[in-house]
XYZ file of N, CA, C and O in Angstrom:
600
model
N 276.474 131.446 57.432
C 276.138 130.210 58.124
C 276.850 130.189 59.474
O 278.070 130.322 59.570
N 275.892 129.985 60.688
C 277.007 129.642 61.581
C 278.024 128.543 61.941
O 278.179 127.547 61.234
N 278.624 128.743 62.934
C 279.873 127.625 62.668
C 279.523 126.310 63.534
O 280.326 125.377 63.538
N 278.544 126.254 64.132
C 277.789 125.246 64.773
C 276.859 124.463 63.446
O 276.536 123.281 63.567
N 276.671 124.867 62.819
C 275.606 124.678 61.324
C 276.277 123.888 60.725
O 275.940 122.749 60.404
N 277.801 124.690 60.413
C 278.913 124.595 59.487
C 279.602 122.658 59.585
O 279.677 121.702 58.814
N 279.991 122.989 61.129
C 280.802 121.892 61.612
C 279.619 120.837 61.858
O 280.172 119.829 62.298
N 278.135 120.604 61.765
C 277.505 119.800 61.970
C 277.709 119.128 60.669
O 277.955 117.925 60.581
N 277.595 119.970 59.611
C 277.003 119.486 58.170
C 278.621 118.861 57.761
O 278.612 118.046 56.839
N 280.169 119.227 58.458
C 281.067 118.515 58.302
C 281.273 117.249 59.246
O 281.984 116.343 58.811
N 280.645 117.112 60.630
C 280.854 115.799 60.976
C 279.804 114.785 60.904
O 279.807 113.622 61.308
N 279.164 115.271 60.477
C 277.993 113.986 60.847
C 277.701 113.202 60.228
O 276.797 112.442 60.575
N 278.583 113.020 58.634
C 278.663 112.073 57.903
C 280.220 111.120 58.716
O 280.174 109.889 58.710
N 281.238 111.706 59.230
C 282.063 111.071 59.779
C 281.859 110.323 61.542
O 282.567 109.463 62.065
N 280.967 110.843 61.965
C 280.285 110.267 63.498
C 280.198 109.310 62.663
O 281.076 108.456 62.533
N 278.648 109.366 61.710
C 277.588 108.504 61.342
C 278.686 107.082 61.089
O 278.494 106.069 61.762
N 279.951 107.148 59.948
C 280.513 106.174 59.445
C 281.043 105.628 60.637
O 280.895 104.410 60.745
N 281.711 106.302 61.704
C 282.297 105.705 62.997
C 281.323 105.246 63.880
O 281.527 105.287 65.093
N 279.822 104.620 63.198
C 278.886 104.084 64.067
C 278.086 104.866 65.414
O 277.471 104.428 66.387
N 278.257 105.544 65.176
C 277.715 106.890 66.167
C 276.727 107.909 65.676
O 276.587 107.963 64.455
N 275.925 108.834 66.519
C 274.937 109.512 66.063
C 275.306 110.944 66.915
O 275.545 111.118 68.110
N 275.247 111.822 65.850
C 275.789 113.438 66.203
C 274.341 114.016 66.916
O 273.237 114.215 66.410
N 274.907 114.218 68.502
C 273.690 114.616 68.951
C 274.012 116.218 69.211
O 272.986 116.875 69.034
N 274.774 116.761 69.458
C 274.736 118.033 69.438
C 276.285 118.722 69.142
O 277.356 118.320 69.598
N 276.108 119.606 68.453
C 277.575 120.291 68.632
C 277.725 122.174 69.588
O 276.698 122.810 69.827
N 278.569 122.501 69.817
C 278.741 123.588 70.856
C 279.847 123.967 70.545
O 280.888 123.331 70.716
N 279.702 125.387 69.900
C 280.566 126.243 70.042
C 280.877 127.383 71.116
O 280.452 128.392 70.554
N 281.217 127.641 71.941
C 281.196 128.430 73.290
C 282.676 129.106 73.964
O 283.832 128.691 74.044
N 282.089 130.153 74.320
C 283.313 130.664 75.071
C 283.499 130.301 76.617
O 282.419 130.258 77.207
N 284.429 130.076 77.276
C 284.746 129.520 78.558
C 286.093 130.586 78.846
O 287.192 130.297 78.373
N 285.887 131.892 79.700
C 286.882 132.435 80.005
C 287.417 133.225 79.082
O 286.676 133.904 78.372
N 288.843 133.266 78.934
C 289.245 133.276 77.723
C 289.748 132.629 76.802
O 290.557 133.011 75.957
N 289.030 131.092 77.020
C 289.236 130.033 76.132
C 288.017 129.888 74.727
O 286.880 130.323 74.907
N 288.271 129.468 73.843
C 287.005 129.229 72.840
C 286.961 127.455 72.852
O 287.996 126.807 73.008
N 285.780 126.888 72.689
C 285.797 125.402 72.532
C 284.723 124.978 71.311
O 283.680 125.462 70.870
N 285.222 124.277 71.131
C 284.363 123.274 70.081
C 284.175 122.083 70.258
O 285.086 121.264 70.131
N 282.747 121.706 70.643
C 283.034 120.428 71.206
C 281.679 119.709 70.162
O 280.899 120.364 69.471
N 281.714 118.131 70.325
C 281.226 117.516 69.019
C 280.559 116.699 70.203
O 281.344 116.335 71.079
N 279.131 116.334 70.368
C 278.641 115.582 71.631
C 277.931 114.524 70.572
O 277.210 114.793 69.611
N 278.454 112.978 71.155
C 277.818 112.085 69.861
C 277.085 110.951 71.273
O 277.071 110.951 72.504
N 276.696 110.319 70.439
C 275.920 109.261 71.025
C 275.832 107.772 70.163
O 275.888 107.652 68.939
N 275.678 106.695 71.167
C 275.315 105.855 70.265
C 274.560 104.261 71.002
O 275.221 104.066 72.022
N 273.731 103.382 70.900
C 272.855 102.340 71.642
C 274.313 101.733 72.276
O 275.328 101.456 71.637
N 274.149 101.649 73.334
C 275.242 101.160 74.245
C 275.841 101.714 75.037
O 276.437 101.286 76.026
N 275.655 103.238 74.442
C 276.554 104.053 75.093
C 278.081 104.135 74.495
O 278.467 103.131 73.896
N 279.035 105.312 74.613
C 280.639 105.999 73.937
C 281.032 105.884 75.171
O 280.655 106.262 76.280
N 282.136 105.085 74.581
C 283.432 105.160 75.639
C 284.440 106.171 74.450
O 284.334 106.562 73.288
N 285.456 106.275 75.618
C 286.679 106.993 75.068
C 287.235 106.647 73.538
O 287.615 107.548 72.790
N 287.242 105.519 73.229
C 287.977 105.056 72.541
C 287.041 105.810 70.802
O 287.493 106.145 69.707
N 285.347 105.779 71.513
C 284.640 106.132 70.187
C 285.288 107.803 69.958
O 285.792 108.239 68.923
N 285.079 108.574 71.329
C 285.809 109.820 71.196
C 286.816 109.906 70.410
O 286.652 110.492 69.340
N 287.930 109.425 70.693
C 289.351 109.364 70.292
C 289.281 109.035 68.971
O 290.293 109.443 68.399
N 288.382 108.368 68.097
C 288.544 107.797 67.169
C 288.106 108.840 65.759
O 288.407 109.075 64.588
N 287.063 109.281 66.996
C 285.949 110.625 65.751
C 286.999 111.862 65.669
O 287.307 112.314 64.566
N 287.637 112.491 67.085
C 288.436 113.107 66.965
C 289.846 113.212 65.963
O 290.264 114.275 65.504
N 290.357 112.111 65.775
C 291.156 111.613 64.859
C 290.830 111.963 63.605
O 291.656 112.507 62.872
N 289.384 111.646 63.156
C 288.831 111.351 61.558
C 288.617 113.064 61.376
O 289.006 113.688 60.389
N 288.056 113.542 62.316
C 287.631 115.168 62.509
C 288.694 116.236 62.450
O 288.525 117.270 61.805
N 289.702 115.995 63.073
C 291.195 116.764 63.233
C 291.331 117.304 61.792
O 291.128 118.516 61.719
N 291.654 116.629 60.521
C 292.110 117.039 59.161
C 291.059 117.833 58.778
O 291.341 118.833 58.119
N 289.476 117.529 59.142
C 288.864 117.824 58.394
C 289.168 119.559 58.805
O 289.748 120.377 58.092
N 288.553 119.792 60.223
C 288.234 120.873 60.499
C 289.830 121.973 60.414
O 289.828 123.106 60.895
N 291.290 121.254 59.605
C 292.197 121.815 59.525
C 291.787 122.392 58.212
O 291.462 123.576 58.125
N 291.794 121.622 57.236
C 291.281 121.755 56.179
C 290.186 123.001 55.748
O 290.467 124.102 55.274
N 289.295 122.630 55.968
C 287.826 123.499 56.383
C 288.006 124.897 56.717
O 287.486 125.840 56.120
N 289.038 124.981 58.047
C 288.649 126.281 58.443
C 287.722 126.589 59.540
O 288.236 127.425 60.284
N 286.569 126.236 59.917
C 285.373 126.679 59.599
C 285.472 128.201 61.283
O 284.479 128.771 61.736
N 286.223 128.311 61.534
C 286.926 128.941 62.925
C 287.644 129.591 62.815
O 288.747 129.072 62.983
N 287.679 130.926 62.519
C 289.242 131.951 62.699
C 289.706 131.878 63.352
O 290.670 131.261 62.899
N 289.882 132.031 64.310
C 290.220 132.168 65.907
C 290.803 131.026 66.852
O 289.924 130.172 66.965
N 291.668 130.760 67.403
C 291.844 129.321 67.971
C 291.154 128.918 69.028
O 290.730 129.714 69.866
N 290.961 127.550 69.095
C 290.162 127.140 69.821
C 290.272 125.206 70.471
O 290.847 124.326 69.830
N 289.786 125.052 71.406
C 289.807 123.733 71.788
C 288.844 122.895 71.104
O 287.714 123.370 70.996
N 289.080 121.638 70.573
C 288.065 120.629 69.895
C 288.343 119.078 70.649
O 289.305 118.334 70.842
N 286.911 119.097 70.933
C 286.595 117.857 71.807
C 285.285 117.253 71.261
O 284.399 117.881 70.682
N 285.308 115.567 71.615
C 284.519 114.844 71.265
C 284.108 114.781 72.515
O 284.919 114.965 73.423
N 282.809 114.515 72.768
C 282.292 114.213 74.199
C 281.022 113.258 73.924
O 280.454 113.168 72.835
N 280.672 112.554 75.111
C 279.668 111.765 74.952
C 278.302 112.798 75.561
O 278.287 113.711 76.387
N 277.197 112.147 74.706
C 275.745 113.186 74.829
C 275.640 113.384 76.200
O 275.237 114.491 76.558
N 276.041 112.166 77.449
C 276.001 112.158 78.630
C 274.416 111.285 78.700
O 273.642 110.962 77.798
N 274.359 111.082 80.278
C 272.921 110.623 80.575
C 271.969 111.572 81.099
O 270.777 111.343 81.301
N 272.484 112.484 81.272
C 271.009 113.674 81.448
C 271.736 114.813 80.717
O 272.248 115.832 81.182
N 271.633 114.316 79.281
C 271.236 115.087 78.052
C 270.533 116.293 78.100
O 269.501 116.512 78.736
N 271.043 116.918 77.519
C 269.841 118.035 77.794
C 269.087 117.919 76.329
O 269.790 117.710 75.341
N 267.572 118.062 76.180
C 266.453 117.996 75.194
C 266.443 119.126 74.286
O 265.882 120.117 74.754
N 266.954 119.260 73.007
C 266.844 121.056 72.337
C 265.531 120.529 71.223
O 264.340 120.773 71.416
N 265.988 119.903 70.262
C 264.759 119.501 68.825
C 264.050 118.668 69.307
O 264.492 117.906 70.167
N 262.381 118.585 68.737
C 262.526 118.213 68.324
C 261.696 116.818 68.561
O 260.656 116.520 69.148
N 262.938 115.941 67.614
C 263.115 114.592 67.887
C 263.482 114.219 68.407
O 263.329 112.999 68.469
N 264.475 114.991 69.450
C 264.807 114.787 71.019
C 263.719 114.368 72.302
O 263.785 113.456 73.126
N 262.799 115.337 72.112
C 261.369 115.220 72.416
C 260.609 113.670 72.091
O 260.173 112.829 72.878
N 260.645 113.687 70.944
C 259.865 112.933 70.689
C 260.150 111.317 71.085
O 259.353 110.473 71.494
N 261.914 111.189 70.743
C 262.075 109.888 71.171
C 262.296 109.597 72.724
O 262.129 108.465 73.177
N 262.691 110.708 73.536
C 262.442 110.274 75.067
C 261.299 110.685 75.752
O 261.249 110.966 76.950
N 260.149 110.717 74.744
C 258.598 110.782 75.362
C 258.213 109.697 76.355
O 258.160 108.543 75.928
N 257.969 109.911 77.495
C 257.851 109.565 78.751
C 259.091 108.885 79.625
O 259.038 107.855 80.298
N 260.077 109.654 79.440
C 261.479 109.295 80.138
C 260.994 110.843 81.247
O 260.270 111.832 81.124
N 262.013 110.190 82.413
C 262.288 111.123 83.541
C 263.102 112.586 82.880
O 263.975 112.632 82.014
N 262.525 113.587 83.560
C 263.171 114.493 82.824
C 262.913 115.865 84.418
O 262.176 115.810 85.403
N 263.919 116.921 83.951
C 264.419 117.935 84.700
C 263.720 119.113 83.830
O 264.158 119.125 82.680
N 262.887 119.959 84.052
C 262.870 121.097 83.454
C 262.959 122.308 84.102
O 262.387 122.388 85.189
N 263.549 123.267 83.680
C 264.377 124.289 84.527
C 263.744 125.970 83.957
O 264.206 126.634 83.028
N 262.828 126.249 84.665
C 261.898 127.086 83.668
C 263.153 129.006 84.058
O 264.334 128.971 84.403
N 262.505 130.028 83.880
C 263.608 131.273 83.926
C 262.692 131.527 85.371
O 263.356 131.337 86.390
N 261.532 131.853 85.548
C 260.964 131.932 86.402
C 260.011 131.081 87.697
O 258.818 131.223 87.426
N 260.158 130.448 88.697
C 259.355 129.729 89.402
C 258.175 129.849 88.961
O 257.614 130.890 88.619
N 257.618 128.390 88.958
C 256.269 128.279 89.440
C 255.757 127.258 90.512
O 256.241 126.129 90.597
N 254.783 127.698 91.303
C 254.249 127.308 91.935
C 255.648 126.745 93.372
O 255.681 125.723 94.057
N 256.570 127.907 93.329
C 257.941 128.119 94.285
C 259.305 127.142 93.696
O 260.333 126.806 94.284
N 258.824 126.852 92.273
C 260.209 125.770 91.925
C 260.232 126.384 90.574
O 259.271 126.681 89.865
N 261.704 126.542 90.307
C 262.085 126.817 89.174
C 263.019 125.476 88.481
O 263.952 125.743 87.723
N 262.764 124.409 88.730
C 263.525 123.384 88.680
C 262.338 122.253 88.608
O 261.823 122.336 89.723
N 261.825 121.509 88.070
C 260.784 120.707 88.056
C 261.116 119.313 88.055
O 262.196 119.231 87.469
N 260.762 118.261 88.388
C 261.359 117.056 88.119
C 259.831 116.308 87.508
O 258.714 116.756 87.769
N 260.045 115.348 86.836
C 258.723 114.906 86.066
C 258.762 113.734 84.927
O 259.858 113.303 84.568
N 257.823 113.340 84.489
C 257.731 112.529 83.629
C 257.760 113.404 82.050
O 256.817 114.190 81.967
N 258.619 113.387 80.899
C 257.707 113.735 79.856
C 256.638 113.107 79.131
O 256.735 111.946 78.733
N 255.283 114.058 78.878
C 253.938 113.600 78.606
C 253.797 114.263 77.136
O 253.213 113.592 76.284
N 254.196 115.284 76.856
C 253.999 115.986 75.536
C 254.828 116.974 75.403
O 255.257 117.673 76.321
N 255.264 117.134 73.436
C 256.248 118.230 72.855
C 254.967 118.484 72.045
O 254.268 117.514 71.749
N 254.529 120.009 71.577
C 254.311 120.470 70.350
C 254.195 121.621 70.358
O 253.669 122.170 71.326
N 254.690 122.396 69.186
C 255.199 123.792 69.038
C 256.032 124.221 69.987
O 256.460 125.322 69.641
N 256.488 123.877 71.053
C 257.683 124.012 71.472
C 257.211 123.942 73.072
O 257.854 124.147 74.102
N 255.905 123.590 72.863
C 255.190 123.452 74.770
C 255.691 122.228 74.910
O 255.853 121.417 73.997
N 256.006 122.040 76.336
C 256.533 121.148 76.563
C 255.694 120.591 78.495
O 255.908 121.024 79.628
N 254.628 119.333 77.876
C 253.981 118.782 79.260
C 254.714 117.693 79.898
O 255.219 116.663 79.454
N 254.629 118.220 81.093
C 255.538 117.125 82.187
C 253.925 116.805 83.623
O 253.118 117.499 84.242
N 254.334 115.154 83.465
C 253.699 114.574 84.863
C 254.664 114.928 86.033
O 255.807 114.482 86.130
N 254.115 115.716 86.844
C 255.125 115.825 87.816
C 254.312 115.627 89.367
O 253.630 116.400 90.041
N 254.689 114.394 89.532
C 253.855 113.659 91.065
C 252.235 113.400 90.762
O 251.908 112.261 90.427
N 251.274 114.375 90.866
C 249.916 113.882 90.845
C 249.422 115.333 89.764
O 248.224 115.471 89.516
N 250.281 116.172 89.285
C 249.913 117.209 88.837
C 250.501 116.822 87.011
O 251.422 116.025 86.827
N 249.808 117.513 85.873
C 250.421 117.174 84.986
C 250.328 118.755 84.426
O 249.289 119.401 84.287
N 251.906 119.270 84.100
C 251.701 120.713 83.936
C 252.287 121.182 82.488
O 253.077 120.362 82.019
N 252.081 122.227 81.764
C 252.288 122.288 80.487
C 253.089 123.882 80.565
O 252.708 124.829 81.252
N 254.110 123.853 79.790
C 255.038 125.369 79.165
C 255.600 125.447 78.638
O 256.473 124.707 78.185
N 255.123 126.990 78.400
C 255.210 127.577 77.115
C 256.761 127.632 76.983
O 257.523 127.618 77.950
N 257.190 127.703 75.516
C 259.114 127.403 75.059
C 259.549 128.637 76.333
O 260.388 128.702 77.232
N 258.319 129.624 75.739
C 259.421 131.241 76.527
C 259.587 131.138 78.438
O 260.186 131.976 79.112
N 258.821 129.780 79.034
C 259.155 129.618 80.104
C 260.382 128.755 80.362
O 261.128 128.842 81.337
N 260.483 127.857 79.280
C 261.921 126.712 79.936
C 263.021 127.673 79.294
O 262.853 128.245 78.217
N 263.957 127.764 79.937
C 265.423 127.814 80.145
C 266.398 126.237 79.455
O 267.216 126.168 78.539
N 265.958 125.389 80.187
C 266.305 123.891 79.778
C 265.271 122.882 80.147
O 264.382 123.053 80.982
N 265.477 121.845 79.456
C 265.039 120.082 79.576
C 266.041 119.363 79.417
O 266.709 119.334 78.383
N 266.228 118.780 80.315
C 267.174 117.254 80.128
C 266.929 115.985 80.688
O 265.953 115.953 81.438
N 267.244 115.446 80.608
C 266.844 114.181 80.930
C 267.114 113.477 82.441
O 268.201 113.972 82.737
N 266.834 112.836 83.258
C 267.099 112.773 84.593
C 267.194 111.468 84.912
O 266.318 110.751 84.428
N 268.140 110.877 85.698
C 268.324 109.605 85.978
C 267.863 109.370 86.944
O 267.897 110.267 87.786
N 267.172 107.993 87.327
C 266.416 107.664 88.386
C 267.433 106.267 88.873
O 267.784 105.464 88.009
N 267.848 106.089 90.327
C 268.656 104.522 90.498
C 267.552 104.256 91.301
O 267.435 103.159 91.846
């Protein structure tokens, strides 16, 4: 099992009780640092204090557990506001929110798209973007996230 799998299926009953919703977890190397970071969310928006609090409840567990040979940094972080989109039901619930999609290769001279989302299925992903409404394939995006408009 991986340890992103591992540590989901251990916090997300403890987010969930601390009123919060486990939106992604990340295991990653940075340098020669390792991190573990726990990205939650919740209607209102996480301040610090929700961080600090999950971190707290999380600390024993993941002492306990194991689930990491190796040492590493563990952080709570908030999902942020331009989220990036992986499942899903990610898709589905910010269907027609502003969104960024960042394909590996340009098209039409932009590898960076800005747009409305219009449709997820099987992993195509359609964006309104100005007067054009364009559709791609998973093996073209790189990323989706979400984009703030003031």
């Amino acid at each position: 099992m991986k340890v992103t799998d591992l540590v989901t299926q251990l916090a997300q009953p403890v987010v969930e009780a601390n009123g919060c919703s486990l939106w992604d977890v990340e295991y990653v190397r940075e340098g020669s640092e390792r991190f573990l970071r726990l990205y939650i969310d919740k209607d209102g928006g996480i301040d610090i204090e929700d961080c600090e609090k999950i971190h707290r409840a999380m600390d024993p567990i993941l002492d306990e557990k194991d689930p990491i040979p190796e040492s590493y940094h563990f952080e709570v972080c908030s999902a942020g506001l331009e989220r990036p989109l992986k499942r899903p039901g990610d898709f589905e619930k910010f269907m027609g929110s502003p969104i960024f999609v960042k394909l590996y290769r340009p098209v039409n001279g932009l590898k960076e798209i800005p747009g409305i989302l219009r449709g997820y299925e099987d992993g195509r992903i359609t964006v309104e973007a100005g007067k054009q409404v364009l559709t791609f394939e998973k093996s073209q995006v790189a990323l989706v996230r979400l984009r703030v408009e003031f």
